[in-house]
Amino acid sequence: MSAKQNRFKSSKPRAERRPWPWGRVLSRLVLVLVVVGFLYGVERLGSQLDAIPVERVVFAGDLRHVSREVLVERVTRHLAVGYIGLDLEAIQQELEEEAWVYRAEVERLWPRELKITIVEETPIAIWGDGGLLNHRGKIFVPLKGQRVNAELPVLEGPEGSAIEIMRQYRLMSQLLGDERLQLVRLEMSARGSWRATLNGGAELVMGRQEPLEKLRRFLWVYRKELAKDFERVKRVDTRYVNGLAVAWREQQASKNG
C-alpha cells in the first residue's frame, strides 16, 4: 500500500514555469515612447508657433483725432512674443489709454494678421478749462493743439459731479428749448451753487436748492416780461423766494456817448 502511494505521489505533474511576458512589456514600452514623442512634438510645434511673427497690423474705424502712428507705436511693444503669444487684452488696455480712444477691439486673423478696431470718443461737452466729457460722464483730456468743437456747451464742477451736471444740463436744455433759448454753460460751485449762461451772454444765478424750479420761474417771467427785450439782460438772480432780480446791460447810447 505504501509503495502504491509512493508511485501515485511521484506521478503528480510538476508546476510549469511561465514564460516572461515580453509582448506586454514591449507594448508598454512602445506606448511610453509614443507618449514621449507626442509631447516632444507638441513642444516643438508650440515653439514653432510662438516664433510665428505678426506680419500685418490692420486698423479699422473712423480715426479723426487719434494718431495712427501713436497707435502703431503702442501695439509694436507687444509684438515681440509672436503671433500665438499675443496678449490681446493687454493690447486693448494699452490702446484705451489714449485720450480719444473710447473702445478698442483686438482680434487675430489667420495666419499672421492682427486686426484692431478703434471707436473714438464722442464728446458731448467741454469740461472746465481743458477737458472733454463723453456720453457716459467720463472726463478725458485731448492733446495740446487738437481742435475741439467750439459749439459744445461748457460744463464745470467739483470732482465727481460730472454725471449730475450732465443730468441737470439735459433737463434744463429741454425746458429752455421750448423758448428757443440755448444753455451754453452750466457750472456747479464747490458748495453746490448753480449758475448758467445762455446764448447771448445772459447769466442765471440759481443757488443751491431746486435749480429746475428756479429755472421754471425764470421762464414764466421771461414769457411775460423779458422776451421782447432779452438782449439787454445781463444777469437774472432767481434765489429770491417770491421773485427774481434782473440786472440790465448799459444802454448802447451811453456806451457811444
PDB file of C-alpha atoms in Angstrom:
ATOM      1  CA  MET A   1       0.000   0.000   0.000  1.00  0.00           C
ATOM      2  CA  SER A   2       2.790   2.368   0.782  1.00  0.00           C
ATOM      3  CA  ALA A   3       4.628   1.559  -2.422  1.00  0.00           C
ATOM      4  CA  LYS A   4       1.471   2.192  -4.383  1.00  0.00           C
ATOM      5  CA  GLN A   5       1.032   5.510  -2.632  1.00  0.00           C
ATOM      6  CA  ASN A   6       4.620   6.418  -3.424  1.00  0.00           C
ATOM      7  CA  ARG A   7       4.076   5.628  -7.079  1.00  0.00           C
ATOM      8  CA  PHE A   8       0.935   7.779  -7.054  1.00  0.00           C
ATOM      9  CA  LYS A   9       2.676  10.750  -5.468  1.00  0.00           C
ATOM     10  CA  SER A  10       5.547  10.604  -7.871  1.00  0.00           C
ATOM     11  CA  SER A  11       3.107  10.699 -10.780  1.00  0.00           C
ATOM     12  CA  LYS A  12       1.864  14.340  -9.945  1.00  0.00           C
ATOM     13  CA  PRO A  13       2.907  16.807 -12.630  1.00  0.00           C
ATOM     14  CA  ARG A  14       5.440  19.429 -11.700  1.00  0.00           C
ATOM     15  CA  ALA A  15       4.418  23.141 -11.765  1.00  0.00           C
ATOM     16  CA  GLU A  16       5.135  24.619 -15.204  1.00  0.00           C
ATOM     17  CA  ARG A  17       7.412  27.709 -15.377  1.00  0.00           C
ATOM     18  CA  ARG A  18       5.536  30.621 -17.006  1.00  0.00           C
ATOM     19  CA  PRO A  19       7.295  32.354 -19.883  1.00  0.00           C
ATOM     20  CA  TRP A  20       8.335  36.047 -19.429  1.00  0.00           C
ATOM     21  CA  PRO A  21       5.591  38.381 -20.864  1.00  0.00           C
ATOM     22  CA  TRP A  22       7.836  40.027 -23.435  1.00  0.00           C
ATOM     23  CA  GLY A  23       4.886  41.072 -25.576  1.00  0.00           C
ATOM     24  CA  ARG A  24       3.242  43.051 -22.786  1.00  0.00           C
ATOM     25  CA  VAL A  25       6.496  44.737 -21.805  1.00  0.00           C
ATOM     26  CA  LEU A  26       7.217  45.632 -25.387  1.00  0.00           C
ATOM     27  CA  SER A  27       3.740  47.108 -25.930  1.00  0.00           C
ATOM     28  CA  ARG A  28       4.085  49.245 -22.804  1.00  0.00           C
ATOM     29  CA  LEU A  29       7.499  50.421 -23.893  1.00  0.00           C
ATOM     30  CA  VAL A  30       6.128  51.357 -27.285  1.00  0.00           C
ATOM     31  CA  LEU A  31       3.265  53.254 -25.621  1.00  0.00           C
ATOM     32  CA  VAL A  32       5.711  55.207 -23.443  1.00  0.00           C
ATOM     33  CA  LEU A  33       7.802  56.078 -26.492  1.00  0.00           C
ATOM     34  CA  VAL A  34       4.705  57.228 -28.371  1.00  0.00           C
ATOM     35  CA  VAL A  35       3.625  59.483 -25.487  1.00  0.00           C
ATOM     36  CA  VAL A  36       7.120  60.957 -25.118  1.00  0.00           C
ATOM     37  CA  GLY A  37       7.319  61.512 -28.860  1.00  0.00           C
ATOM     38  CA  PHE A  38       3.890  63.162 -28.869  1.00  0.00           C
ATOM     39  CA  LEU A  39       4.810  65.507 -26.019  1.00  0.00           C
ATOM     40  CA  TYR A  40       8.080  66.365 -27.705  1.00  0.00           C
ATOM     41  CA  GLY A  41       6.263  67.050 -30.968  1.00  0.00           C
ATOM     42  CA  VAL A  42       3.719  69.259 -29.218  1.00  0.00           C
ATOM     43  CA  GLU A  43       6.523  71.194 -27.535  1.00  0.00           C
ATOM     44  CA  ARG A  44       8.372  71.649 -30.824  1.00  0.00           C
ATOM     45  CA  LEU A  45       5.155  72.683 -32.559  1.00  0.00           C
ATOM     46  CA  GLY A  46       4.378  75.159 -29.772  1.00  0.00           C
ATOM     47  CA  SER A  47       7.833  76.696 -30.010  1.00  0.00           C
ATOM     48  CA  GLN A  48       7.477  76.962 -33.778  1.00  0.00           C
ATOM     49  CA  LEU A  49       4.035  78.569 -33.458  1.00  0.00           C
ATOM     50  CA  ASP A  50       5.351  81.018 -30.863  1.00  0.00           C
ATOM     51  CA  ALA A  51       8.043  82.001 -33.312  1.00  0.00           C
ATOM     52  CA  ILE A  52       5.491  82.957 -35.990  1.00  0.00           C
ATOM     53  CA  PRO A  53       5.748  86.740 -36.349  1.00  0.00           C
ATOM     54  CA  VAL A  54       2.889  89.165 -36.882  1.00  0.00           C
ATOM     55  CA  GLU A  55       3.240  90.235 -40.473  1.00  0.00           C
ATOM     56  CA  ARG A  56       0.443  92.783 -40.660  1.00  0.00           C
ATOM     57  CA  VAL A  57      -1.495  95.031 -38.293  1.00  0.00           C
ATOM     58  CA  VAL A  58      -4.743  96.447 -39.685  1.00  0.00           C
ATOM     59  CA  PHE A  59      -6.580  99.365 -38.058  1.00  0.00           C
ATOM     60  CA  ALA A  60     -10.305  99.813 -38.645  1.00  0.00           C
ATOM     61  CA  GLY A  61     -12.591 102.648 -37.568  1.00  0.00           C
ATOM     62  CA  ASP A  62     -13.028 106.333 -38.275  1.00  0.00           C
ATOM     63  CA  LEU A  63      -9.811 107.868 -36.935  1.00  0.00           C
ATOM     64  CA  ARG A  64     -10.328 111.626 -36.732  1.00  0.00           C
ATOM     65  CA  HIS A  65      -8.499 112.542 -33.550  1.00  0.00           C
ATOM     66  CA  VAL A  66      -6.333 109.502 -32.817  1.00  0.00           C
ATOM     67  CA  SER A  67      -2.904 109.394 -34.428  1.00  0.00           C
ATOM     68  CA  ARG A  68      -2.301 106.149 -36.336  1.00  0.00           C
ATOM     69  CA  GLU A  69       1.425 106.478 -35.659  1.00  0.00           C
ATOM     70  CA  VAL A  70       0.804 106.582 -31.904  1.00  0.00           C
ATOM     71  CA  LEU A  71      -1.409 103.505 -32.111  1.00  0.00           C
ATOM     72  CA  VAL A  72       1.243 101.622 -34.097  1.00  0.00           C
ATOM     73  CA  GLU A  73       3.846 102.533 -31.500  1.00  0.00           C
ATOM     74  CA  ARG A  74       1.669 101.227 -28.672  1.00  0.00           C
ATOM     75  CA  VAL A  75       0.918  97.952 -30.463  1.00  0.00           C
ATOM     76  CA  THR A  76       4.529  97.333 -31.510  1.00  0.00           C
ATOM     77  CA  ARG A  77       5.552  96.970 -27.868  1.00  0.00           C
ATOM     78  CA  HIS A  78       3.557  93.719 -27.686  1.00  0.00           C
ATOM     79  CA  LEU A  79       4.587  92.018 -30.935  1.00  0.00           C
ATOM     80  CA  ALA A  80       7.936  90.527 -29.853  1.00  0.00           C
ATOM     81  CA  VAL A  81       6.231  87.457 -28.314  1.00  0.00           C
ATOM     82  CA  GLY A  82       4.987  86.292 -31.719  1.00  0.00           C
ATOM     83  CA  TYR A  83       1.560  85.748 -33.219  1.00  0.00           C
ATOM     84  CA  ILE A  84       0.337  82.994 -30.887  1.00  0.00           C
ATOM     85  CA  GLY A  85       1.735  84.529 -27.719  1.00  0.00           C
ATOM     86  CA  LEU A  86      -0.015  87.884 -28.161  1.00  0.00           C
ATOM     87  CA  ASP A  87      -1.866  89.146 -25.082  1.00  0.00           C
ATOM     88  CA  LEU A  88      -4.926  90.657 -26.767  1.00  0.00           C
ATOM     89  CA  GLU A  89      -6.338  92.026 -23.517  1.00  0.00           C
ATOM     90  CA  ALA A  90      -3.083  93.818 -22.705  1.00  0.00           C
ATOM     91  CA  ILE A  91      -3.026  95.365 -26.183  1.00  0.00           C
ATOM     92  CA  GLN A  92      -6.618  96.521 -25.741  1.00  0.00           C
ATOM     93  CA  GLN A  93      -5.848  98.149 -22.394  1.00  0.00           C
ATOM     94  CA  GLU A  94      -2.753  99.795 -23.855  1.00  0.00           C
ATOM     95  CA  LEU A  95      -4.735 101.340 -26.717  1.00  0.00           C
ATOM     96  CA  GLU A  96      -7.576 102.518 -24.478  1.00  0.00           C
ATOM     97  CA  GLU A  97      -5.096 104.611 -22.515  1.00  0.00           C
ATOM     98  CA  GLU A  98      -5.093 107.021 -25.465  1.00  0.00           C
ATOM     99  CA  ALA A  99      -7.275 110.037 -24.667  1.00  0.00           C
ATOM    100  CA  TRP A 100      -9.504 109.823 -27.742  1.00  0.00           C
ATOM    101  CA  VAL A 101      -9.927 106.017 -27.737  1.00  0.00           C
ATOM    102  CA  TYR A 102     -13.295 105.071 -26.248  1.00  0.00           C
ATOM    103  CA  ARG A 103     -13.025 101.370 -27.060  1.00  0.00           C
ATOM    104  CA  ALA A 104     -10.502  99.103 -28.819  1.00  0.00           C
ATOM    105  CA  GLU A 105     -11.321  95.637 -30.158  1.00  0.00           C
ATOM    106  CA  VAL A 106      -8.327  93.372 -30.905  1.00  0.00           C
ATOM    107  CA  GLU A 107      -8.535  90.066 -32.788  1.00  0.00           C
ATOM    108  CA  ARG A 108      -6.236  87.622 -34.601  1.00  0.00           C
ATOM    109  CA  LEU A 109      -6.814  86.958 -38.292  1.00  0.00           C
ATOM    110  CA  TRP A 110      -5.153  83.761 -39.502  1.00  0.00           C
ATOM    111  CA  PRO A 111      -2.460  83.213 -40.428  1.00  0.00           C
ATOM    112  CA  ARG A 112      -0.391  86.232 -39.304  1.00  0.00           C
ATOM    113  CA  GLU A 113      -2.591  89.301 -39.133  1.00  0.00           C
ATOM    114  CA  LEU A 114      -3.791  91.422 -36.223  1.00  0.00           C
ATOM    115  CA  LYS A 115      -6.970  93.469 -36.659  1.00  0.00           C
ATOM    116  CA  ILE A 116      -7.685  96.390 -34.351  1.00  0.00           C
ATOM    117  CA  THR A 117     -10.979  98.283 -34.445  1.00  0.00           C
ATOM    118  CA  ILE A 118     -10.921 101.710 -32.798  1.00  0.00           C
ATOM    119  CA  VAL A 119     -14.020 103.534 -31.590  1.00  0.00           C
ATOM    120  CA  GLU A 120     -13.233 107.160 -30.831  1.00  0.00           C
ATOM    121  CA  GLU A 121     -14.677 109.216 -28.025  1.00  0.00           C
ATOM    122  CA  THR A 122     -17.690 111.393 -28.874  1.00  0.00           C
ATOM    123  CA  PRO A 123     -17.529 114.450 -26.614  1.00  0.00           C
ATOM    124  CA  ILE A 124     -20.829 115.995 -25.607  1.00  0.00           C
ATOM    125  CA  ALA A 125     -19.368 118.940 -23.689  1.00  0.00           C
ATOM    126  CA  ILE A 126     -16.226 120.808 -22.783  1.00  0.00           C
ATOM    127  CA  TRP A 127     -15.287 120.197 -19.168  1.00  0.00           C
ATOM    128  CA  GLY A 128     -13.726 123.093 -17.297  1.00  0.00           C
ATOM    129  CA  ASP A 129     -10.693 124.701 -18.885  1.00  0.00           C
ATOM    130  CA  GLY A 130      -9.164 121.861 -20.864  1.00  0.00           C
ATOM    131  CA  GLY A 131     -11.089 118.622 -20.587  1.00  0.00           C
ATOM    132  CA  LEU A 132     -13.865 116.977 -22.554  1.00  0.00           C
ATOM    133  CA  LEU A 133     -16.838 114.979 -21.358  1.00  0.00           C
ATOM    134  CA  ASN A 134     -18.157 111.880 -23.131  1.00  0.00           C
ATOM    135  CA  HIS A 135     -21.705 110.494 -23.123  1.00  0.00           C
ATOM    136  CA  ARG A 136     -21.038 108.375 -20.017  1.00  0.00           C
ATOM    137  CA  GLY A 137     -19.696 111.181 -17.860  1.00  0.00           C
ATOM    138  CA  LYS A 138     -16.045 110.273 -18.311  1.00  0.00           C
ATOM    139  CA  ILE A 139     -13.627 113.197 -18.463  1.00  0.00           C
ATOM    140  CA  PHE A 140     -10.702 112.948 -20.877  1.00  0.00           C
ATOM    141  CA  VAL A 141      -8.061 115.483 -21.827  1.00  0.00           C
ATOM    142  CA  PRO A 142      -7.106 115.858 -25.504  1.00  0.00           C
ATOM    143  CA  LEU A 143      -3.581 116.595 -26.610  1.00  0.00           C
ATOM    144  CA  LYS A 144      -2.480 120.207 -26.794  1.00  0.00           C
ATOM    145  CA  GLY A 145      -3.169 121.727 -30.154  1.00  0.00           C
ATOM    146  CA  GLN A 146      -6.078 119.420 -31.009  1.00  0.00           C
ATOM    147  CA  ARG A 147      -9.093 121.368 -32.173  1.00  0.00           C
ATOM    148  CA  VAL A 148     -12.346 120.917 -30.294  1.00  0.00           C
ATOM    149  CA  ASN A 149     -15.833 121.778 -31.497  1.00  0.00           C
ATOM    150  CA  ALA A 150     -16.357 125.299 -30.171  1.00  0.00           C
ATOM    151  CA  GLU A 151     -20.136 124.832 -30.280  1.00  0.00           C
ATOM    152  CA  LEU A 152     -20.070 122.284 -27.468  1.00  0.00           C
ATOM    153  CA  PRO A 153     -21.534 123.502 -24.164  1.00  0.00           C
ATOM    154  CA  VAL A 154     -19.178 124.114 -21.258  1.00  0.00           C
ATOM    155  CA  LEU A 155     -19.822 122.196 -18.027  1.00  0.00           C
ATOM    156  CA  GLU A 156     -17.857 122.665 -14.851  1.00  0.00           C
ATOM    157  CA  GLY A 157     -17.990 121.456 -11.287  1.00  0.00           C
ATOM    158  CA  PRO A 158     -16.104 119.779  -8.433  1.00  0.00           C
ATOM    159  CA  GLU A 159     -14.612 116.301  -8.706  1.00  0.00           C
ATOM    160  CA  GLY A 160     -17.216 113.571  -9.008  1.00  0.00           C
ATOM    161  CA  SER A 161     -20.014 115.908 -10.121  1.00  0.00           C
ATOM    162  CA  ALA A 162     -19.868 115.317 -13.884  1.00  0.00           C
ATOM    163  CA  ILE A 163     -22.812 112.914 -14.151  1.00  0.00           C
ATOM    164  CA  GLU A 164     -25.097 115.131 -12.030  1.00  0.00           C
ATOM    165  CA  ILE A 165     -24.169 118.215 -14.049  1.00  0.00           C
ATOM    166  CA  MET A 166     -24.859 116.301 -17.280  1.00  0.00           C
ATOM    167  CA  ARG A 167     -28.282 115.328 -15.971  1.00  0.00           C
ATOM    168  CA  GLN A 168     -29.162 118.884 -14.982  1.00  0.00           C
ATOM    169  CA  TYR A 169     -27.878 120.192 -18.293  1.00  0.00           C
ATOM    170  CA  ARG A 170     -30.191 117.894 -20.254  1.00  0.00           C
ATOM    171  CA  LEU A 171     -33.244 118.767 -18.162  1.00  0.00           C
ATOM    172  CA  MET A 172     -32.545 122.497 -18.337  1.00  0.00           C
ATOM    173  CA  SER A 173     -31.902 122.352 -22.077  1.00  0.00           C
ATOM    174  CA  GLN A 174     -35.305 120.730 -22.611  1.00  0.00           C
ATOM    175  CA  LEU A 175     -37.041 123.496 -20.678  1.00  0.00           C
ATOM    176  CA  LEU A 176     -35.128 126.295 -22.416  1.00  0.00           C
ATOM    177  CA  GLY A 177     -35.625 124.735 -25.846  1.00  0.00           C
ATOM    178  CA  ASP A 178     -39.338 125.490 -25.674  1.00  0.00           C
ATOM    179  CA  GLU A 179     -38.440 129.193 -25.753  1.00  0.00           C
ATOM    180  CA  ARG A 180     -35.591 128.775 -28.248  1.00  0.00           C
ATOM    181  CA  LEU A 181     -33.043 129.640 -25.595  1.00  0.00           C
ATOM    182  CA  GLN A 182     -29.776 127.738 -25.538  1.00  0.00           C
ATOM    183  CA  LEU A 183     -27.746 126.762 -22.492  1.00  0.00           C
ATOM    184  CA  VAL A 184     -24.097 127.321 -23.391  1.00  0.00           C
ATOM    185  CA  ARG A 185     -22.507 126.986 -19.952  1.00  0.00           C
ATOM    186  CA  LEU A 186     -23.546 125.322 -16.690  1.00  0.00           C
ATOM    187  CA  GLU A 187     -21.470 125.466 -13.512  1.00  0.00           C
ATOM    188  CA  MET A 188     -21.804 123.978 -10.058  1.00  0.00           C
ATOM    189  CA  SER A 189     -19.584 125.501  -7.386  1.00  0.00           C
ATOM    190  CA  ALA A 190     -17.778 123.562  -4.663  1.00  0.00           C
ATOM    191  CA  ARG A 191     -20.658 124.483  -2.320  1.00  0.00           C
ATOM    192  CA  GLY A 192     -23.290 123.179  -4.755  1.00  0.00           C
ATOM    193  CA  SER A 193     -24.481 126.507  -6.123  1.00  0.00           C
ATOM    194  CA  TRP A 194     -25.708 126.552  -9.753  1.00  0.00           C
ATOM    195  CA  ARG A 195     -25.004 129.197 -12.398  1.00  0.00           C
ATOM    196  CA  ALA A 196     -25.959 129.045 -16.076  1.00  0.00           C
ATOM    197  CA  THR A 197     -25.076 131.137 -19.115  1.00  0.00           C
ATOM    198  CA  LEU A 198     -27.454 131.423 -22.069  1.00  0.00           C
ATOM    199  CA  ASN A 199     -26.768 132.225 -25.690  1.00  0.00           C
ATOM    200  CA  GLY A 200     -26.330 135.974 -25.903  1.00  0.00           C
ATOM    201  CA  GLY A 201     -24.406 136.038 -22.613  1.00  0.00           C
ATOM    202  CA  ALA A 202     -27.198 136.405 -20.031  1.00  0.00           C
ATOM    203  CA  GLU A 203     -26.403 134.669 -16.727  1.00  0.00           C
ATOM    204  CA  LEU A 204     -28.851 132.816 -14.495  1.00  0.00           C
ATOM    205  CA  VAL A 205     -27.954 132.564 -10.818  1.00  0.00           C
ATOM    206  CA  MET A 206     -29.928 129.680  -9.267  1.00  0.00           C
ATOM    207  CA  GLY A 207     -28.273 128.975  -5.927  1.00  0.00           C
ATOM    208  CA  ARG A 208     -28.096 125.541  -4.308  1.00  0.00           C
ATOM    209  CA  GLN A 209     -31.710 124.488  -3.870  1.00  0.00           C
ATOM    210  CA  GLU A 210     -34.091 123.297  -6.637  1.00  0.00           C
ATOM    211  CA  PRO A 211     -32.382 124.780  -9.688  1.00  0.00           C
ATOM    212  CA  LEU A 212     -35.022 123.384 -12.055  1.00  0.00           C
ATOM    213  CA  GLU A 213     -37.860 125.066 -10.162  1.00  0.00           C
ATOM    214  CA  LYS A 214     -35.986 128.348 -10.272  1.00  0.00           C
ATOM    215  CA  LEU A 215     -35.422 127.917 -13.981  1.00  0.00           C
ATOM    216  CA  ARG A 216     -39.169 127.403 -14.475  1.00  0.00           C
ATOM    217  CA  ARG A 217     -39.829 130.602 -12.517  1.00  0.00           C
ATOM    218  CA  PHE A 218     -37.392 132.469 -14.761  1.00  0.00           C
ATOM    219  CA  LEU A 219     -39.124 131.113 -17.887  1.00  0.00           C
ATOM    220  CA  TRP A 220     -42.505 132.300 -16.618  1.00  0.00           C
ATOM    221  CA  VAL A 221     -41.133 135.828 -16.167  1.00  0.00           C
ATOM    222  CA  TYR A 222     -39.303 135.568 -19.474  1.00  0.00           C
ATOM    223  CA  ARG A 223     -42.528 134.869 -21.364  1.00  0.00           C
ATOM    224  CA  LYS A 224     -44.383 137.671 -19.573  1.00  0.00           C
ATOM    225  CA  GLU A 225     -41.797 140.445 -19.395  1.00  0.00           C
ATOM    226  CA  LEU A 226     -38.299 139.693 -20.658  1.00  0.00           C
ATOM    227  CA  ALA A 227     -38.588 138.038 -24.061  1.00  0.00           C
ATOM    228  CA  LYS A 228     -39.170 141.243 -26.004  1.00  0.00           C
ATOM    229  CA  ASP A 229     -36.013 142.900 -24.688  1.00  0.00           C
ATOM    230  CA  PHE A 230     -33.889 139.974 -23.537  1.00  0.00           C
ATOM    231  CA  GLU A 231     -30.741 141.082 -25.371  1.00  0.00           C
ATOM    232  CA  ARG A 232     -30.413 143.833 -22.759  1.00  0.00           C
ATOM    233  CA  VAL A 233     -30.459 141.393 -19.832  1.00  0.00           C
ATOM    234  CA  LYS A 234     -27.069 140.842 -18.228  1.00  0.00           C
ATOM    235  CA  ARG A 235     -27.958 138.656 -15.232  1.00  0.00           C
ATOM    236  CA  VAL A 236     -31.055 137.163 -13.602  1.00  0.00           C
ATOM    237  CA  ASP A 237     -30.866 136.191  -9.939  1.00  0.00           C
ATOM    238  CA  THR A 238     -33.533 133.598  -9.107  1.00  0.00           C
ATOM    239  CA  ARG A 239     -32.542 132.983  -5.479  1.00  0.00           C
ATOM    240  CA  TYR A 240     -35.383 135.097  -4.100  1.00  0.00           C
ATOM    241  CA  VAL A 241     -38.328 133.275  -2.575  1.00  0.00           C
ATOM    242  CA  ASN A 242     -41.133 135.068  -4.404  1.00  0.00           C
ATOM    243  CA  GLY A 243     -39.426 136.648  -7.363  1.00  0.00           C
ATOM    244  CA  LEU A 244     -36.173 137.386  -9.134  1.00  0.00           C
ATOM    245  CA  ALA A 245     -33.814 140.282  -9.754  1.00  0.00           C
ATOM    246  CA  VAL A 246     -32.747 141.443 -13.202  1.00  0.00           C
ATOM    247  CA  ALA A 247     -29.516 143.285 -13.946  1.00  0.00           C
ATOM    248  CA  TRP A 248     -29.570 145.163 -17.256  1.00  0.00           C
ATOM    249  CA  ARG A 249     -26.766 145.896 -19.625  1.00  0.00           C
ATOM    250  CA  GLU A 250     -25.781 149.521 -20.156  1.00  0.00           C
ATOM    251  CA  GLN A 251     -27.682 151.330 -22.870  1.00  0.00           C
ATOM    252  CA  GLN A 252     -25.921 151.374 -26.228  1.00  0.00           C
ATOM    253  CA  ALA A 253     -26.382 155.134 -26.328  1.00  0.00           C
ATOM    254  CA  SER A 254     -24.469 155.631 -23.077  1.00  0.00           C
ATOM    255  CA  LYS A 255     -21.625 153.460 -24.447  1.00  0.00           C
ATOM    256  CA  ASN A 256     -21.384 155.601 -27.561  1.00  0.00           C
ATOM    257  CA  GLY A 257     -21.712 158.844 -25.663  1.00  0.00           C
TER     258      GLY A 257
END
